[in-house]
Short mmCIF file of C-alpha atoms in Angstrom, two decimals:
data_model
loop_
_atom_site.label_atom_id
_atom_site.label_comp_id
_atom_site.label_asym_id
_atom_site.label_seq_id
_atom_site.Cartn_x
_atom_site.Cartn_y
_atom_site.Cartn_z
CA ALA A 1 65.84 83.92 193.24
CA ALA A 2 65.04 82.36 189.89
CA GLY A 3 61.62 80.81 189.55
CA VAL A 4 59.91 78.40 187.20
CA ILE A 5 59.17 80.01 183.85
CA GLN A 6 56.18 79.06 181.75
CA SER A 7 55.26 80.21 178.29
CA PRO A 8 52.97 81.35 176.99
CA ARG A 9 51.09 82.82 179.92
CA HIS A 10 47.83 82.94 178.02
CA LEU A 11 46.67 80.94 175.02
CA ILE A 12 43.45 80.92 173.04
CA LYS A 13 42.77 78.03 170.68
CA GLU A 14 39.89 76.67 168.67
CA LYS A 15 38.48 73.18 169.13
CA ARG A 16 40.53 70.47 167.43
CA GLU A 17 43.62 72.65 167.29
CA THR A 18 46.94 71.82 168.93
CA ALA A 19 48.86 73.66 171.63
CA THR A 20 52.35 73.44 173.06
CA LEU A 21 53.12 74.67 176.56
CA LYS A 22 56.69 75.20 177.68
CA CYS A 23 58.27 75.01 181.10
CA TYR A 24 61.74 76.06 182.23
CA PRO A 25 62.50 74.72 185.72
CA ILE A 26 64.46 76.46 188.43
CA PRO A 27 68.20 76.13 187.65
CA ARG A 28 69.67 72.84 188.91
CA HIS A 29 66.22 71.32 189.39
CA ASP A 30 66.06 67.98 187.61
CA THR A 31 62.40 67.11 188.10
CA VAL A 32 59.42 68.62 186.35
CA TYR A 33 55.70 68.12 187.01
CA TRP A 34 52.62 69.17 185.07
CA TYR A 35 49.26 69.92 186.70
CA GLN A 36 45.90 70.97 185.31
CA GLN A 37 43.54 73.18 187.33
CA GLY A 38 40.00 73.57 186.04
CA PRO A 39 37.87 76.56 187.09
CA GLY A 40 37.10 76.40 190.80
CA GLN A 41 38.95 73.11 191.20
CA ASP A 42 42.14 71.91 192.82
CA PRO A 43 45.15 71.09 190.67
CA GLN A 44 45.21 67.61 189.17
CA PHE A 45 48.49 65.88 188.42
CA LEU A 46 49.17 65.03 184.79
CA ILE A 47 52.73 63.75 184.45
CA SER A 48 56.26 64.12 185.83
CA PHE A 49 59.82 63.67 184.61
CA TYR A 50 63.04 63.01 186.46
CA GLU A 51 66.35 63.33 184.66
CA LYS A 52 64.54 63.41 181.31
CA MET A 53 62.68 60.15 181.94
CA GLN A 54 58.95 59.93 182.60
CA SER A 55 58.55 59.17 186.28
CA ASP A 56 54.89 59.27 187.27
CA LYS A 57 51.68 59.55 185.30
CA GLY A 58 48.27 60.78 186.35
CA SER A 59 45.05 61.49 184.55
CA ILE A 60 46.65 62.75 181.37
CA PRO A 61 44.50 62.26 178.26
CA ASP A 62 45.97 60.25 175.38
CA ARG A 63 45.69 63.42 173.29
CA PHE A 64 48.39 64.98 175.49
CA SER A 65 52.06 64.13 175.45
CA ALA A 66 55.04 65.59 177.22
CA GLN A 67 58.77 65.30 177.38
CA GLN A 68 61.76 66.70 179.19
CA PHE A 69 64.73 67.79 177.14
CA SER A 70 68.49 67.64 177.74
CA ASP A 71 68.48 71.17 179.21
CA TYR A 72 65.70 70.01 181.60
CA HIS A 73 63.01 72.18 180.12
CA SER A 74 59.75 70.44 179.41
CA GLU A 75 56.97 70.76 176.87
CA LEU A 76 53.36 69.64 177.10
CA ASN A 77 51.82 68.97 173.71
CA MET A 78 48.05 68.97 173.47
CA SER A 79 46.24 67.87 170.33
CA SER A 80 42.59 67.73 169.22
CA LEU A 81 41.74 70.32 171.86
CA GLU A 82 38.32 70.13 173.47
CA LEU A 83 36.31 72.76 175.32
CA GLY A 84 36.97 70.85 178.55
CA ASP A 85 40.70 71.37 178.18
CA SER A 86 40.23 75.03 179.12
CA ALA A 87 42.15 75.33 182.36
CA LEU A 88 45.20 76.71 184.12
CA TYR A 89 48.21 74.50 183.43
CA PHE A 90 50.98 74.57 185.97
CA CYS A 91 54.50 73.34 185.68
CA ALA A 92 56.41 72.73 188.90
CA SER A 93 59.99 71.75 189.53
CA SER A 94 61.98 70.22 192.34
CA SER A 95 65.44 68.97 193.03
CA GLY A 96 65.42 65.21 193.27
CA THR A 97 68.53 65.09 195.37
CA THR A 98 68.18 67.91 197.87
CA GLY A 99 64.51 68.34 198.60
CA GLU A 100 61.00 67.41 197.69
CA THR A 101 59.21 70.74 197.68
CA GLN A 102 57.63 71.46 194.32
CA TYR A 103 57.87 75.06 193.23
CA PHE A 104 55.20 76.15 190.78
CA GLY A 105 55.42 78.39 187.78
CA PRO A 106 52.88 81.14 187.15
CA GLY A 107 50.80 78.86 184.95
CA THR A 108 49.51 78.98 181.39
CA ARG A 109 45.86 79.89 181.07
CA LEU A 110 44.41 77.99 178.13
CA LEU A 111 41.05 78.88 176.67
CA VAL A 112 39.55 76.60 174.03
CA LEU A 113 36.75 78.13 171.99
CA ALA B 1 45.20 55.77 197.73
CA GLN B 2 45.97 59.03 199.42
CA LYS B 3 43.40 61.71 200.18
CA ILE B 4 43.41 65.24 201.51
CA THR B 5 40.31 66.76 203.09
CA GLN B 6 39.74 70.45 203.69
CA THR B 7 36.33 70.93 205.27
CA GLN B 8 36.24 74.73 205.31
CA PRO B 9 35.25 76.10 201.90
CA GLY B 10 35.56 79.67 203.18
CA MET B 11 36.88 81.47 206.22
CA PHE B 12 36.83 85.07 207.41
CA VAL B 13 39.38 86.61 209.76
CA GLN B 14 39.96 90.13 210.96
CA GLU B 15 43.22 91.83 210.21
CA LYS B 16 45.92 91.15 212.85
CA GLU B 17 44.06 88.11 214.19
CA ALA B 18 45.28 84.52 213.91
CA VAL B 19 43.44 81.94 211.84
CA THR B 20 43.63 78.15 211.54
CA LEU B 21 42.89 76.36 208.28
CA ASP B 22 42.06 72.70 208.71
CA CYS B 23 43.52 69.80 206.77
CA THR B 24 43.22 66.07 207.36
CA TYR B 25 44.90 63.40 205.31
CA ASP B 26 44.73 59.71 204.70
CA THR B 27 47.53 57.46 203.54
CA SER B 28 48.86 54.04 204.40
CA ASP B 29 52.39 55.01 203.43
CA PRO B 30 54.56 55.68 206.52
CA SER B 31 56.70 58.19 204.64
CA TYR B 32 55.00 61.28 203.31
CA GLY B 33 55.22 65.04 203.09
CA LEU B 34 52.56 67.61 203.74
CA PHE B 35 52.48 71.03 202.07
CA TRP B 36 50.49 74.21 202.11
CA TYR B 37 50.20 76.45 199.06
CA LYS B 38 48.61 79.86 198.64
CA GLN B 39 46.82 80.81 195.45
CA PRO B 40 45.92 84.51 195.16
CA SER B 41 43.32 85.68 192.68
CA SER B 42 46.11 86.23 190.15
CA GLY B 43 46.43 82.45 189.93
CA GLU B 44 50.00 81.59 190.85
CA MET B 45 50.63 78.78 193.34
CA ILE B 46 52.94 79.90 196.14
CA PHE B 47 54.65 77.40 198.44
CA LEU B 48 54.23 78.29 202.12
CA ILE B 49 55.36 75.47 204.38
CA TYR B 50 56.34 71.80 204.47
CA GLN B 51 56.14 69.07 207.12
CA GLY B 52 57.69 65.64 206.77
CA SER B 53 56.05 62.64 208.37
CA TYR B 54 59.14 61.89 210.44
CA ASP B 55 59.73 65.45 211.57
CA GLN B 56 59.54 65.70 215.33
CA GLN B 57 58.78 69.38 215.50
CA ASN B 58 56.05 71.41 213.88
CA ALA B 59 57.24 73.42 210.90
CA THR B 60 57.29 77.21 211.05
CA GLU B 61 57.98 79.81 208.36
CA GLY B 62 57.57 83.38 209.51
CA ARG B 63 53.89 83.97 210.24
CA TYR B 64 52.99 80.46 209.08
CA SER B 65 53.10 77.40 211.28
CA LEU B 66 51.88 73.89 210.71
CA ASN B 67 50.10 72.14 213.56
CA PHE B 68 51.02 68.53 212.80
CA GLN B 69 49.12 65.88 214.75
CA LYS B 70 50.20 62.56 213.30
CA ALA B 71 47.90 60.33 215.32
CA ARG B 72 44.90 62.38 214.23
CA LYS B 73 46.26 62.67 210.67
CA SER B 74 45.84 66.41 210.66
CA ALA B 75 48.11 69.17 209.37
CA ASN B 76 46.44 72.47 210.09
CA LEU B 77 47.93 75.75 208.89
CA VAL B 78 48.06 78.58 211.39
CA ILE B 79 48.51 82.11 210.09
CA SER B 80 49.36 84.62 212.79
CA ALA B 81 48.75 88.37 212.59
CA SER B 82 46.67 88.16 209.40
CA GLN B 83 47.21 90.78 206.74
CA LEU B 84 44.95 91.92 203.90
CA GLY B 85 47.40 90.34 201.48
CA ASP B 86 46.69 86.94 203.02
CA SER B 87 43.30 86.89 201.29
CA ALA B 88 43.58 83.96 198.89
CA MET B 89 42.77 80.31 198.32
CA TYR B 90 44.83 77.94 200.44
CA PHE B 91 45.52 74.38 199.39
CA CYS B 92 46.78 71.55 201.57
CA ALA B 93 48.66 68.88 199.62
CA MET B 94 50.38 65.57 200.29
CA ARG B 95 53.11 63.64 198.62
CA VAL B 96 53.89 60.03 199.46
CA SER B 97 57.22 58.30 198.83
CA PRO B 98 59.32 61.46 199.16
CA GLY B 99 62.53 61.54 197.21
CA THR B 100 60.91 60.37 194.00
CA ALA B 101 59.23 62.45 191.33
CA SER B 102 55.83 61.58 192.61
CA LYS B 103 52.73 63.70 192.47
CA LEU B 104 51.10 66.06 194.90
CA THR B 105 47.52 65.28 195.87
CA PHE B 106 45.59 68.42 196.74
CA GLY B 107 42.59 69.14 198.89
CA THR B 108 39.70 71.21 197.59
CA GLY B 109 41.03 74.36 199.20
CA THR B 110 39.87 77.00 201.68
CA ARG B 111 39.20 80.54 200.57
CA LEU B 112 40.40 82.97 203.23
CA GLN B 113 39.13 86.52 203.37
CA VAL B 114 40.88 88.98 205.65
CA THR B 115 38.72 91.92 206.72
CA LEU B 116 39.51 95.27 208.30
#
């Protein structure tokens, strides 16, 4: 079965640089979520989209923005990167009409130097 | 606000034995969903099992079962016949207002080590 695809899988950036993470949900899933997991921590919710509209917002820094496109893929844009942004970033998807289970992608491991 | 508590930072179990991972939750919302995810050392987050707040029966998925005690607000994961591949971090999570694109709130996790 098709899973959530995230790219890139690994990313190394310098402080103050920008990064763009991409997420391709499971086919026919209309809802996308972004989570951030710091080292040794549990995942923290950043933001979600349903049918291309922002639906819920968590502790997402103002330096971060995200959107969901017409083909339902989503991008998380991160600017003015800080050392503390180093983390595993997960995208998850679900089907808003048939179930509520969120299926996670493999994650993007971001290292800010 | 909703909260998930996992009080066992680490657990050991022998291969082929059963193990219970504890999870308690707190929410004032009458409609919620409870989830367990497995995170191996490779980092991916794997969905294991789901229990809805209105479900009458405990959820089961193969070797995984969820011991749902609503009055006690607990949702413990039971893994039967443990295998070496079960060694991983296990997260309990909750979602209120199911049916909307609302967030999962996670517990701090339990690291399970399966030994020979």
